[in-house]
Structures are given as C-alpha cells and as structure tokens.
Amino acid sequence: MGVRITPASGTRVGVDNDRCELYGICVMEAPGLFALGADGRLRFRKHPLGPEEKEQAVAAARACPLQAVVLRGDVHG
Ligand code: SF4
C-alpha cells in the first residue's frame, strides 16, 4: 500500500503580488510549493501536502523579505 499524502488540514498559501519582487527565497525554502517559471512569474501550490510541506510553507513565509507569502487557515496545528 502506498503512502497517502493528504493536504495539511486547512492551510492555504497565498502570495501578495503587489509585494513580491521575485527574489525566489520562498522557492529555496519550499521547493515543492513554489517555483519560478521560465516566464519569470512565481508559481505556487495553494495547499501544502502533509506536515513537511506545511513546515516549508511556514519557513517560506518567515523567510520572504517582503512578507509577501501569506498563510491562512490552520497554520500552527
Ligand atoms: S520570497 Fe517573497 S518576494 Fe521572493 S519570490 Fe517568494 S514571495 Fe516573492
């Protein structure tokens, strides 16, 4: 039986595009969630999967120099 990965309950990731300057630090902190596309735009997945990605999402939010990463919902659970 494979490992079942479920979305980290209720945590939602968002990026404030007015603040984001595409430094890519969030990509380094959470490579599974954030990516810089070839078109220079930041892409990200809204729903972290499992506790590890949730931790990474929190780390990305902390590390973003412009506080552009916004976490909503059940972040600390
Ligand atoms: S670390 Fe912040 S400013 Fe840099 S790309 Fe990510 S969201 Fe944008």
CSV table of C-alpha atoms and ligand atoms in Angstrom, one decimal:
chain,number,residue,atom,x,y,z
A,1,MET,CA,0.0,0.0,0.0
A,2,GLY,CA,1.4,3.4,-0.9
A,3,VAL,CA,1.8,6.3,1.4
A,4,ARG,CA,-1.3,8.5,1.4
A,5,ILE,CA,-0.5,12.2,1.5
A,6,THR,CA,-3.4,14.4,2.4
A,7,PRO,CA,-3.5,18.2,2.3
A,8,ALA,CA,-2.2,19.7,5.6
A,9,SER,CA,-5.5,20.4,7.1
A,10,GLY,CA,-6.9,23.7,6.0
A,11,THR,CA,-3.6,25.5,5.4
A,12,ARG,CA,-3.7,27.8,2.4
A,13,VAL,CA,-0.8,29.5,0.8
A,14,GLY,CA,-1.1,32.9,-0.9
A,15,VAL,CA,1.3,35.4,-2.4
A,16,ASP,CA,0.7,39.2,-2.4
A,17,ASN,CA,1.8,40.0,-5.9
A,18,ASP,CA,2.0,43.7,-5.1
A,19,ARG,CA,4.7,42.9,-2.6
A,20,CYS,CA,6.6,40.1,-4.3
A,21,GLU,CA,9.8,41.1,-6.0
A,22,LEU,CA,10.6,37.5,-7.2
A,23,TYR,CA,13.6,37.1,-5.1
A,24,GLY,CA,12.9,33.3,-5.0
A,25,ILE,CA,13.8,32.8,-1.4
A,26,CYS,CA,10.4,31.1,-0.9
A,27,VAL,CA,11.5,28.6,-3.7
A,28,MET,CA,14.6,27.7,-1.7
A,29,GLU,CA,12.6,27.3,1.5
A,30,ALA,CA,9.8,25.3,-0.1
A,31,PRO,CA,10.8,23.9,-3.5
A,32,GLY,CA,7.8,21.6,-3.5
A,33,LEU,CA,5.4,24.5,-3.2
A,34,PHE,CA,7.0,27.4,-5.0
A,35,ALA,CA,8.7,27.7,-8.4
A,36,LEU,CA,9.9,30.5,-10.6
A,37,GLY,CA,8.6,29.9,-14.1
A,38,ALA,CA,10.5,30.4,-17.3
A,39,ASP,CA,8.2,33.5,-17.9
A,40,GLY,CA,9.6,35.0,-14.7
A,41,ARG,CA,6.4,34.5,-12.8
A,42,LEU,CA,6.2,32.9,-9.4
A,43,ARG,CA,4.0,29.8,-9.3
A,44,PHE,CA,2.9,28.1,-6.2
A,45,ARG,CA,0.5,25.4,-5.0
A,46,LYS,CA,-2.1,26.7,-2.6
A,47,HIS,CA,-2.5,23.6,-0.5
A,48,PRO,CA,0.6,22.1,1.3
A,49,LEU,CA,0.6,18.3,1.3
A,50,GLY,CA,1.4,16.8,4.7
A,51,PRO,CA,3.1,18.3,7.7
A,52,GLU,CA,6.5,18.6,6.0
A,53,GLU,CA,5.2,20.9,3.3
A,54,LYS,CA,3.3,22.8,5.8
A,55,GLU,CA,6.5,23.4,7.7
A,56,GLN,CA,8.1,24.5,4.5
A,57,ALA,CA,5.3,26.9,3.8
A,58,VAL,CA,5.8,28.5,7.3
A,59,ALA,CA,9.5,28.7,6.6
A,60,ALA,CA,8.9,30.4,3.3
A,61,ALA,CA,6.5,32.9,4.9
A,62,ARG,CA,9.1,33.7,7.5
A,63,ALA,CA,12.0,34.0,5.0
A,64,CYS,CA,10.3,36.2,2.4
A,65,PRO,CA,12.0,39.6,2.8
A,66,LEU,CA,8.9,41.4,1.7
A,67,GLN,CA,6.4,39.4,3.7
A,68,ALA,CA,4.6,38.5,0.5
A,69,VAL,CA,3.8,34.9,1.5
A,70,VAL,CA,0.5,34.8,3.3
A,71,LEU,CA,-0.7,31.7,5.1
A,72,ARG,CA,-4.3,31.3,6.0
A,73,GLY,CA,-6.3,28.7,7.9
A,74,ASP,CA,-4.8,26.1,10.2
A,75,VAL,CA,-1.2,27.1,10.1
A,76,HIS,CA,0.1,26.1,13.6
A,77,GLY,CA,-2.0,23.0,14.1
B,1,SF4,S1,10.5,35.1,-1.3
B,1,SF4,FE1,8.8,36.6,-1.3
B,1,SF4,S2,9.5,38.2,-2.7
B,1,SF4,FE2,10.7,36.4,-3.0
B,1,SF4,S3,9.7,35.3,-4.7
B,1,SF4,FE3,9.0,34.5,-2.8
B,1,SF4,S4,7.1,35.6,-2.3
B,1,SF4,FE4,8.2,36.8,-3.8
